[in-house]
Coordinates of C-alpha atoms in Angstrom, one line a residue:
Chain A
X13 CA 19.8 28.8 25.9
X14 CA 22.5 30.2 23.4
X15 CA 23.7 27.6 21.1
X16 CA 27.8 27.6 21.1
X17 CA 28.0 24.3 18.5
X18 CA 25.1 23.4 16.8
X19 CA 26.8 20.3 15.8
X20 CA 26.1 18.1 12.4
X21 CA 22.4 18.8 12.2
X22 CA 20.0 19.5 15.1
X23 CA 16.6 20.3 15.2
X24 CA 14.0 21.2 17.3
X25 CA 11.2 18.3 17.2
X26 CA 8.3 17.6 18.7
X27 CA 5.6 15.2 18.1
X28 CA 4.7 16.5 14.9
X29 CA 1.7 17.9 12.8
X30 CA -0.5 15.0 12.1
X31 CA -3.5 15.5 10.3
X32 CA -2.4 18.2 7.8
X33 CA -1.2 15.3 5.1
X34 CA -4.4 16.1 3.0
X35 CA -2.8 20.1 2.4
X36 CA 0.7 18.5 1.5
X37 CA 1.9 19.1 4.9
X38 CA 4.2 16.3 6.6
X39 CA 3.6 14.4 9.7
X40 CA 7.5 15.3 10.9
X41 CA 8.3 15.7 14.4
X42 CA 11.1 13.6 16.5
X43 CA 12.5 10.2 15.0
X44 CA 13.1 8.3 17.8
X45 CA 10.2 8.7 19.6
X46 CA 11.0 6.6 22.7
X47 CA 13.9 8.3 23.2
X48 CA 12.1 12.2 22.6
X49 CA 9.5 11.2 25.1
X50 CA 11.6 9.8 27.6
X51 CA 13.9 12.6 27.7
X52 CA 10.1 15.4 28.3
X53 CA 8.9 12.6 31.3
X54 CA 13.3 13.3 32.7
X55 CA 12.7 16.8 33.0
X56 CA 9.0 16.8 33.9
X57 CA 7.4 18.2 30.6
X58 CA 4.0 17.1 29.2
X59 CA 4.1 15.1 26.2
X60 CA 4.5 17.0 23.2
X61 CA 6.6 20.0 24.6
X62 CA 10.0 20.6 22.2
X63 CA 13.3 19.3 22.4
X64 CA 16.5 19.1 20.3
X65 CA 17.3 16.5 17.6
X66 CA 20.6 15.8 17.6
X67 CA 22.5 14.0 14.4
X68 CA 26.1 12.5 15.4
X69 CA 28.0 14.7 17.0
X70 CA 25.4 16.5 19.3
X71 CA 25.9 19.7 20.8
X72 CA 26.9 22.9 23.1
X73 CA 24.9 25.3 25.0
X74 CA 25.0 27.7 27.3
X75 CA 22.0 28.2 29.7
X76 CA 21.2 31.8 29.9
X77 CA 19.2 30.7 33.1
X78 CA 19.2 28.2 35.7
X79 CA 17.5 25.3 34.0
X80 CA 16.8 21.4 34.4
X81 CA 17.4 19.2 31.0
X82 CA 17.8 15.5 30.2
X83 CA 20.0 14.2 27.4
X84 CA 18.3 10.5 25.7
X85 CA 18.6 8.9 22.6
X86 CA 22.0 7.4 21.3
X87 CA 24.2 7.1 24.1
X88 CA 26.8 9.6 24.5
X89 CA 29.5 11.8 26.9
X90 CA 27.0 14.3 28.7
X91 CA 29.7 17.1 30.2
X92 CA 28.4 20.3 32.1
X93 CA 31.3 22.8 32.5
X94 CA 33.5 19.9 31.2
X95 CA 32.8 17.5 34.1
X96 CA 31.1 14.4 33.1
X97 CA 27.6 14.4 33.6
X98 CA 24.2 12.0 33.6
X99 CA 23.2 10.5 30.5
X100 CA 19.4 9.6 30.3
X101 CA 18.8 11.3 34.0
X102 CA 18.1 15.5 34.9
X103 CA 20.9 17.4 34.7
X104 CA 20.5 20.7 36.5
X105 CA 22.3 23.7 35.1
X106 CA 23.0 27.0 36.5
X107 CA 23.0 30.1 34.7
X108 CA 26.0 30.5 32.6
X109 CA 26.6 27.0 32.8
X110 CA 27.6 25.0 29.3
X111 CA 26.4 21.7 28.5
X112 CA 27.9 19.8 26.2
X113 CA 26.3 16.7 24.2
X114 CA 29.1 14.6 22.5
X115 CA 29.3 12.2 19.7
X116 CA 26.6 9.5 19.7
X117 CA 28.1 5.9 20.2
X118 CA 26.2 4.6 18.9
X119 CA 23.5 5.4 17.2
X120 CA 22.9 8.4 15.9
X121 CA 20.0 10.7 17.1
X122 CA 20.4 12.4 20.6
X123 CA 17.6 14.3 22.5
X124 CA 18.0 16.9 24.7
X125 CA 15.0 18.0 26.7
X126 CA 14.6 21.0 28.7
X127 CA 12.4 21.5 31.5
X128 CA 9.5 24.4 30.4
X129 CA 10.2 23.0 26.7
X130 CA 11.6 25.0 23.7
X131 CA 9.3 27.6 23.3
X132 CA 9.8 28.7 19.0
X133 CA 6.8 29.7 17.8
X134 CA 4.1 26.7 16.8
X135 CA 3.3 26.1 13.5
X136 CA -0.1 24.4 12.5
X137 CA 0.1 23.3 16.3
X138 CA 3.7 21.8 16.4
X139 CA 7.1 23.5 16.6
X140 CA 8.7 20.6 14.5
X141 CA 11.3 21.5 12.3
X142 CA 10.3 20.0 8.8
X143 CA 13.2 19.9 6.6
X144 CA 11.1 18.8 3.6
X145 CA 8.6 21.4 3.3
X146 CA 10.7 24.2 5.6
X147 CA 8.0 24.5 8.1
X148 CA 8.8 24.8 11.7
X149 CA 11.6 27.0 13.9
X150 CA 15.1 27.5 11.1
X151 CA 17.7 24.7 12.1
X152 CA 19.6 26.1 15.2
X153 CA 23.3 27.5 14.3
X154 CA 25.9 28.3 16.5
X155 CA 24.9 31.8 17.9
X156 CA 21.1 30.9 18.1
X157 CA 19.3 31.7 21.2
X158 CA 16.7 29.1 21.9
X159 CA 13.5 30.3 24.0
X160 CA 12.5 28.2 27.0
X161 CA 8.9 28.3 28.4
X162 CA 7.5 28.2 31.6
X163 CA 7.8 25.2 33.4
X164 CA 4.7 22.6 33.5
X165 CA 3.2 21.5 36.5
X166 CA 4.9 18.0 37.3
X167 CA 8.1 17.8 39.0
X168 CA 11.2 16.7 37.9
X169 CA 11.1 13.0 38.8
X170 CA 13.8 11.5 41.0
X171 CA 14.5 8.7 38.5
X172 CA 17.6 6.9 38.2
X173 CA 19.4 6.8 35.3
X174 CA 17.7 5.1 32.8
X175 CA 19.3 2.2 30.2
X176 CA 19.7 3.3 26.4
X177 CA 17.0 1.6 24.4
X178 CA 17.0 0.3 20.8
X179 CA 20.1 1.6 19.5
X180 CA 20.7 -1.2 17.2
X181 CA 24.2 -2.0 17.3
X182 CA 24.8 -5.3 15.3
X183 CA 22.0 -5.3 12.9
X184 CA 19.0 -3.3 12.2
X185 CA 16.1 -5.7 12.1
X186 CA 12.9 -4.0 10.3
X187 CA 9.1 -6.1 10.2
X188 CA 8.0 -5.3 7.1
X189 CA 4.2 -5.8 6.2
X190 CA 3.8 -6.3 2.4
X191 CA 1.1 -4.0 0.8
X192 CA -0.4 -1.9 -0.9
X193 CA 1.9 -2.9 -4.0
X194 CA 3.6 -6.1 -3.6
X195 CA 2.0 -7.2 -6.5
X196 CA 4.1 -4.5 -8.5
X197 CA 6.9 -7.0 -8.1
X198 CA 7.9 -10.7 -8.6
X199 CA 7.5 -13.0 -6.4
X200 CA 11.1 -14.2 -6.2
X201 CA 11.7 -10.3 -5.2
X202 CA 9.7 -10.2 -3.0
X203 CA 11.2 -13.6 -1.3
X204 CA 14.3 -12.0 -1.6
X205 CA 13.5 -8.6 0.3
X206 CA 12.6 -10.8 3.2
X207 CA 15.7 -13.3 3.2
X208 CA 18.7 -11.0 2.0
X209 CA 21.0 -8.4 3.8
X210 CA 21.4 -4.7 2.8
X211 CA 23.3 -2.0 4.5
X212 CA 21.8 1.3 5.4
X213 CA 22.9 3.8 3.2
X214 CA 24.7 7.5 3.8
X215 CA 22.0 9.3 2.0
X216 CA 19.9 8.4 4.2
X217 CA 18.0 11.6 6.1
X218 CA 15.1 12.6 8.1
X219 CA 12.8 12.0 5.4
X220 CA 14.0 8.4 4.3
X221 CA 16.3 5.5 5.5
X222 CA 17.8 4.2 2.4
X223 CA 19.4 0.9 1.3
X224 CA 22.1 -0.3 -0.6
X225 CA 24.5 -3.4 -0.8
X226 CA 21.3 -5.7 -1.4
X227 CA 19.5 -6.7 -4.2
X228 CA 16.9 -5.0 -6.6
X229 CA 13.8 -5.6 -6.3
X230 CA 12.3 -6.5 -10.0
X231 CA 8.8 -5.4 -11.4
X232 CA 6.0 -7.7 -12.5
X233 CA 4.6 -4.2 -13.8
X234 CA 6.0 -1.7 -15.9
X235 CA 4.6 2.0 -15.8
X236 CA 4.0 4.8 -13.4
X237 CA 2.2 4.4 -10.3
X238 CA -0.3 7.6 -10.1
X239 CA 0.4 9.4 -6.7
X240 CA -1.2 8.2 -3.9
X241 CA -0.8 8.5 0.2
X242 CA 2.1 7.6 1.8
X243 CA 2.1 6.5 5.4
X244 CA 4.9 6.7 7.8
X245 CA 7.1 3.6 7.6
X246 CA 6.2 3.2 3.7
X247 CA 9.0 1.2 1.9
X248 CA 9.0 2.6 -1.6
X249 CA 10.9 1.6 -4.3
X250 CA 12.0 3.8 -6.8
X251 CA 13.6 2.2 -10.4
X252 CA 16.6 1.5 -8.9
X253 CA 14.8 -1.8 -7.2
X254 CA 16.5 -0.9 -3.6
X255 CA 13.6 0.2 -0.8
X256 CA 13.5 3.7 0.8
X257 CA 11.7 3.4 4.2
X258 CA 10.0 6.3 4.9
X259 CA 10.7 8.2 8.1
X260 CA 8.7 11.5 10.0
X261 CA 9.6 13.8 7.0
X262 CA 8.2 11.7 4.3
X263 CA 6.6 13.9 1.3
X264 CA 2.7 12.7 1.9
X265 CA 1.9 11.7 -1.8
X266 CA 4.4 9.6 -3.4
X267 CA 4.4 7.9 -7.5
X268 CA 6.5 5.3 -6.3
X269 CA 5.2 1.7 -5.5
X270 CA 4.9 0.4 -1.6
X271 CA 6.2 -2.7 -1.3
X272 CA 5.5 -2.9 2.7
X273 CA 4.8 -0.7 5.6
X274 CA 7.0 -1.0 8.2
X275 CA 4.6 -0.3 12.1
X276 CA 5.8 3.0 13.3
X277 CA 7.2 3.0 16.9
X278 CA 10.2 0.6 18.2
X279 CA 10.6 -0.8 14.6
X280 CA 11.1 2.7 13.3
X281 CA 13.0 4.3 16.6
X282 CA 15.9 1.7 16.2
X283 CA 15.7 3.1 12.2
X284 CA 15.9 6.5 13.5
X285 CA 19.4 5.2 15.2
X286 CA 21.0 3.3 12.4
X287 CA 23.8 4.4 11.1
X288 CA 25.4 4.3 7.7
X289 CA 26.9 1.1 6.6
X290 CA 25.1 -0.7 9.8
X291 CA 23.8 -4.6 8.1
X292 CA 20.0 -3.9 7.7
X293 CA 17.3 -7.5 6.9
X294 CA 13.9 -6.7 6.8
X295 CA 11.8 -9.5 8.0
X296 CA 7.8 -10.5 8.0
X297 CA 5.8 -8.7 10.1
X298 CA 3.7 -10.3 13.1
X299 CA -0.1 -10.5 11.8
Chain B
X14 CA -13.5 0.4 -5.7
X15 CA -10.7 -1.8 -4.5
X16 CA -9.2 -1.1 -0.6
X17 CA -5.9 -1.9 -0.5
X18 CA -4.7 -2.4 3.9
X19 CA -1.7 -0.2 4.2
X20 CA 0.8 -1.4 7.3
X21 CA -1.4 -1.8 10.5
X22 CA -3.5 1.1 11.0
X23 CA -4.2 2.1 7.2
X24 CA -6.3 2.2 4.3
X25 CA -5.8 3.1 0.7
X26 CA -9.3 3.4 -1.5
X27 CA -8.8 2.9 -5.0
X28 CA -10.6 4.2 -7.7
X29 CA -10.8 4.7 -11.8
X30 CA -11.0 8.4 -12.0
X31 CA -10.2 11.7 -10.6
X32 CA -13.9 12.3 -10.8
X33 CA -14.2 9.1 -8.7
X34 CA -11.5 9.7 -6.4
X35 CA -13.6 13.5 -5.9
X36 CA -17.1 11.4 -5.2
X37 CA -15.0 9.2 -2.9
X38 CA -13.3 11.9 -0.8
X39 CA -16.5 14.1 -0.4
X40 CA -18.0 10.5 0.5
X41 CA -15.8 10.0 3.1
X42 CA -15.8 13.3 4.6
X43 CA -19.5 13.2 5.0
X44 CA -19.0 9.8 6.8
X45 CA -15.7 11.1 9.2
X46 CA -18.2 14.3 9.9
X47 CA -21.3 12.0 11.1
X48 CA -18.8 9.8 12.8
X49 CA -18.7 6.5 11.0
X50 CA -14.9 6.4 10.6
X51 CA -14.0 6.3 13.9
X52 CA -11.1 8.4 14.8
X53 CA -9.2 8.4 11.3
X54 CA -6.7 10.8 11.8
X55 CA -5.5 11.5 7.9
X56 CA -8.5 11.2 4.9
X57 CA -5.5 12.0 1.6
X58 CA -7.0 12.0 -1.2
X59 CA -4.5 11.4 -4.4
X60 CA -4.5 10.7 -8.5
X61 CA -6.7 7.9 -8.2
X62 CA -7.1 6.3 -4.7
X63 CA -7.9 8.1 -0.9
X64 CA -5.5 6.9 1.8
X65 CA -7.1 6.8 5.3
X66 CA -4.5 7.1 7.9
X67 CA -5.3 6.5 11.7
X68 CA -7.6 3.6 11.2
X69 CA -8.1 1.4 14.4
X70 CA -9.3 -1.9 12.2
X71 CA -8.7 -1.8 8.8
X72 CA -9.7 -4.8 7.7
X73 CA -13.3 -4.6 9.2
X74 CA -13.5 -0.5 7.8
X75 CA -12.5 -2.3 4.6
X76 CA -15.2 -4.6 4.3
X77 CA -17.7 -1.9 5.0
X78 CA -16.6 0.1 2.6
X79 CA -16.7 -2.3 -0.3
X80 CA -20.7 -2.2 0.6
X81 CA -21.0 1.7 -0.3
X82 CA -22.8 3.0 -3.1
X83 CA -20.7 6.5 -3.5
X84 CA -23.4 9.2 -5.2
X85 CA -21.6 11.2 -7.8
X86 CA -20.2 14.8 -7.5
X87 CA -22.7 17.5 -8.0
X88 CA -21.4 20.0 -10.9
X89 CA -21.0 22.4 -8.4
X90 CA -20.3 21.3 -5.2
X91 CA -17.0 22.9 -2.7
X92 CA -16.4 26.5 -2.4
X93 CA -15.6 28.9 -5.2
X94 CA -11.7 30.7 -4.9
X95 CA -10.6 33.1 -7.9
X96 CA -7.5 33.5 -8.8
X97 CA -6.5 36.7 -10.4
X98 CA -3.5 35.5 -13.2
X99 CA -1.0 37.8 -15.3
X100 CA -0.2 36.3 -18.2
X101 CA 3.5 36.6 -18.3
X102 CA 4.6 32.9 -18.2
X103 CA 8.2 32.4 -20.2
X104 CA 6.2 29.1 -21.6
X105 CA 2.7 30.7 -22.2
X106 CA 4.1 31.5 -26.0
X107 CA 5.0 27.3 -26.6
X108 CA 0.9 26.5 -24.6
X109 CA -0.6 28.9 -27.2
X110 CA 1.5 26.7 -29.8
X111 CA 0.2 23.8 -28.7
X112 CA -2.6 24.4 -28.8
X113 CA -3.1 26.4 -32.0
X114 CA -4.5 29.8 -30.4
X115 CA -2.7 33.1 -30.0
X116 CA -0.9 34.1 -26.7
X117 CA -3.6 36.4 -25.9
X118 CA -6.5 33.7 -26.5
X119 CA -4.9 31.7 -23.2
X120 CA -6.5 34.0 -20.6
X121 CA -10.0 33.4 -21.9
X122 CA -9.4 29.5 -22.7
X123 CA -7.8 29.3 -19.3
X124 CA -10.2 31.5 -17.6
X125 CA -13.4 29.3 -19.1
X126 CA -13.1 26.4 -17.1
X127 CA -13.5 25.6 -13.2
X128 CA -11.0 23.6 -11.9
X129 CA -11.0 21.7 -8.8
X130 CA -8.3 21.0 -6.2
X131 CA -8.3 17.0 -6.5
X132 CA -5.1 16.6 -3.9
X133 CA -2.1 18.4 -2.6
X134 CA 1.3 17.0 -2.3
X135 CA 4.9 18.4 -3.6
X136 CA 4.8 21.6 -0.9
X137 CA 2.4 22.7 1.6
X138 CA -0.3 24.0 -0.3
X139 CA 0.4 22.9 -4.0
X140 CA -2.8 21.4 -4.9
X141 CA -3.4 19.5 -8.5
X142 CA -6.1 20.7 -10.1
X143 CA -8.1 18.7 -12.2
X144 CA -10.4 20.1 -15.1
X145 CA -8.5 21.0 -17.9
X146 CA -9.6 19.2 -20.9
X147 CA -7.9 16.7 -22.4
X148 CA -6.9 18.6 -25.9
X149 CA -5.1 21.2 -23.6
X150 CA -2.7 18.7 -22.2
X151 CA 1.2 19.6 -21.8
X152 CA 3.9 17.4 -21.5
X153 CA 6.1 18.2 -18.7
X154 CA 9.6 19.7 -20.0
X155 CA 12.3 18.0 -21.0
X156 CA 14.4 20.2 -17.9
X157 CA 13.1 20.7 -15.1
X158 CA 13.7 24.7 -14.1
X159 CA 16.1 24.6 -10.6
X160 CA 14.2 27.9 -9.3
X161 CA 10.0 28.1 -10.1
X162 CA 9.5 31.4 -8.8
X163 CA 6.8 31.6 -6.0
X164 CA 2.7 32.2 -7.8
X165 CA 3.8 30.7 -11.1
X166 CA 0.5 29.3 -12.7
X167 CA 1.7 25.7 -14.3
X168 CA 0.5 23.2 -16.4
X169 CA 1.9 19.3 -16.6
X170 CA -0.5 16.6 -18.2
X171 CA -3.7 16.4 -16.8
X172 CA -3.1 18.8 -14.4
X173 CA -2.6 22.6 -13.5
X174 CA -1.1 23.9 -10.4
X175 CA 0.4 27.0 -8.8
X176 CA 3.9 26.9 -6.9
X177 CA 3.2 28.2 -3.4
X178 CA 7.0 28.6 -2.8
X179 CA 10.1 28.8 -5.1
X180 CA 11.2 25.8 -6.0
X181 CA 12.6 23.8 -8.5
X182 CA 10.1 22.3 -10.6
X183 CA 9.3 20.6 -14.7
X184 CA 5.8 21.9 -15.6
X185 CA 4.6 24.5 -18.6
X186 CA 4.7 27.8 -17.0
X187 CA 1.9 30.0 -18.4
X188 CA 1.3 32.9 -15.8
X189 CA 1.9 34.4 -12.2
X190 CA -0.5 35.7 -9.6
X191 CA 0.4 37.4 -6.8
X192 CA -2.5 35.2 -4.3
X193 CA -0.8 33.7 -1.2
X194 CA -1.5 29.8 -2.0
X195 CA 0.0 28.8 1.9
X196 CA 0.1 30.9 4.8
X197 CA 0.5 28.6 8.2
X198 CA -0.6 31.7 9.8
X199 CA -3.9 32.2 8.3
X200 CA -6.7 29.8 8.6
X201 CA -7.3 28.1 6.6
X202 CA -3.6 28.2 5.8
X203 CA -4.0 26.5 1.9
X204 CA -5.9 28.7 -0.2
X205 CA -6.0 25.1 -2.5
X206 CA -7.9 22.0 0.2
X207 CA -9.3 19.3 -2.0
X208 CA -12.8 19.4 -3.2
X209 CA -11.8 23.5 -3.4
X210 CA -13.0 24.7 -7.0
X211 CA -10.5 27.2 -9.0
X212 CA -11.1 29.9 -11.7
X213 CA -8.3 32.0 -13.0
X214 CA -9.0 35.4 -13.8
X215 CA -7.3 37.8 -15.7
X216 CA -5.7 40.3 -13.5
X217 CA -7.1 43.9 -14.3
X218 CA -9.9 42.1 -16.8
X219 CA -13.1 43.6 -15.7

């Protein structure tokens, strides 16, 4: 597939490179998880095989050859040779053919599977682009010629189209479990963090969802935290008092305190899809 | 030994020393290796805790854990790497300062002790290595370089390190080797795991 508009940011994801953290290595892999494995099951692929990431505005290609793919994630105008097309279904394309991903709305994140999966080279067993550490297959520009592999065994299904999931339109609601240090801050804090409204900020990246527009959270203790793990879904809090929640490109060892974990999957999917300025409240965790 | 449950499905170990945190971490290899951890998928050890990632019950791993005696590190336990180091560093000049020696006394200070890898974090294979002693300790600088060029040998408190890839960075330069620190390609791909020990030698020194 030759890439004609790579768009605001795409990448190729995959499920990541899990058990590397110990050699400084992130987890990465796709943000919305739902979405990147719904869109691989469209098209037929085994878990795990590549897609793109999209950030936006989505994406053109052209398919070099005849090709099945499947567009999930924030909903958005699928168009093959400018004729409206299936969102969340397989799309067949024909060689030459152009597919073209518009702007997420809304949300944010699109995935584009293709059947045979994107075939970059693997790195430490995943061909997840990590924009942290710059591991993983270069960030696709317009020009870029993406490798498909062979397809798997499983046919395409004959689903229908399927309904866009956890796009959080209104409100992005996060369960937050407090530990390992809650007890760097006050109690009022941390009553505070579960009761008040913040927005999610435009700095926000693969690595972390930030906050702004609520309050600070305030220190029982002063001091530097030595560095210690950090799990996906950490909510650190640097001195500015406003929470970070860490996403799939989090840096593995962190000197910033963790107020609460947030559980990975449809907590963390919907963050994946928040857009700036969307209200954000984050709110106890089920035991 | 405190254990601190981390979201649903980890653990963070917490300890009073890097010396601890290295008992702890071979410790808990030993035990993923004969199978008593179950299936944690992440063992990370850090400045003064391990983090277990992956783990199906935390709370009940927890209490079993607070019942371990942890035997101390052996002197000279984990393999043996060496480094060969130029001396060139633009802040070896302000270390020998510091420390009242000449420039070319740093090699042989330097050289004289084995470090050992006690975590990675920062980049893919940038390991902090503990071992240096406490009267060689450098503050970070004031301002941090943008640009660390790649197998600069660097010094920051308690620890020394060596920057597997350019980038920007606020500890005491002091040399340059040309080893490759991280190479996804080769296995294992971080010359610097934990529990890894570390001697710097003089390059061209006999």
């Amino acid at each position: 597939m030759l890439v004609l508009r790579a768009g605001a940011l795409t990448t190729v994801q995959d499920a990541g490179r899990p058990g590397y953290a110990h050699l400084g290595v992130p987890r990465s892999g796709a943000l919305d998880t739902g979405a990147y494995a719904l869109a691989n099951r469209l098209v037929g692929n085994p878990a795990g095989a590549a897609a793109l990431e999209t950030t936006l505005d989505g994406v053109r290609v052209r398919a070099l050859a005849p090709v099945t793919v499947a567009v999930t994630g924030a909903p958005c105008a699928v168009r093959v040779c400018g004729r409206p097309a299936a969102w969340g279904a397989p799309v067949w394309l024909r060689a030459g053919a152009e597919l073209d991903v518009g702007r997420a709305e809304p949300g944010l994140r699109s995935y584009v599977a293709v059947r045979g999966g994107l075939a970059a080279p693997a790195v430490l067993g995943s061909r997840a682009t990590d924009l942290l550490s710059g591991l993983g297959p270069p960030v696709p520009v317009a020009g870029s010629v993406l490798e498909v592999g062979p397809p798997g065994p499983d046919p395409v299904p004959s689903a229908d189209a399927v309904a866009p999931a956890g796009v959080p339109t209104a409100e992005l609601v996060l369960p937050l479990r407090l530990g390992p240090r809650a007890d760097w801050f006050t109690g009022a804090s941390l009553a505070t963090l579960l009761s008040s409204a913040y927005r999610v900020s435009p700095a926000s990246n693969r690595i972390g969802l930030r906050t702004e527009g609520g309050p600070a959270l305030a220190r029982v203790r002063g001091g530097e935290l030595p560095s210690e793990g950090m799990v996906l879904g950490a909510v650190q809090v640097p001195p500015d008092g406003l929470p970070v929640v860490f996403l799939a490109d989090h840096p593995v060892t962190g000197g910033y305190p963790v107020v609460g974990v947030v559980p990975a999957g449809v907590a963390l999917d919907a963050a994946a899809q928040a857009r700036p300025g969307l209200g954000l409240r984050f709110v106890p965790a089920r035991p | 030994m405190r254990t601190l449950v981390v979201g649903r499905e980890a653990l963070l170990v917490e300890v009073d020393t890097a010396g601890e945190v290295a008992a702890l971490h071979a410790e808990l290899l030993r035990r993923r290796d004969a199978g008593e951890l179950g299936g944690v998928r992440e063992v990370v050890p850090a400045a003064r805790t391990v983090l277990l990632d992956g783990v199906r019950e935390p709370g009940a791993l927890a209490a079993r854990i607070a019942g371990w005696e942890v035997p101390p590190l052996a002197e000279a336990e984990g393999p043996l790497v060496t480094v060969p180091v130029r001396y060139d560093g633009p802040d070896l000049a302000e270390a020998a300062a510091a420390w009242g020696v000449a420039e070319r006394e740093v090699a042989e200070l330097v050289g004289g002790i084995v470090f050992r890898v006690a975590f990675c974090g920062f980049a893919p294979g940038f390991g902090y290595l503990t071992g240096l002693p406490e009267r060689l300790w450098l503050p970070r600088r004031a301002t941090p370089r943008t640009a660390v060029p790649a197998g600069s040998l660097a010094l920051a408190g308690e620890y020394a390190g060596v920057y597997p890839r350019s980038s920007p960075g606020g500890w005491q330069l002091i040399g340059s080797t040309d080893a490759v620190l991280w190479d996804p390609a080769r296995e294992p791909a971080a010359l610097f795991a934990p529990g890894v020990r570390v001697r710097f030698e003089e390059a061209g020194a006999a």
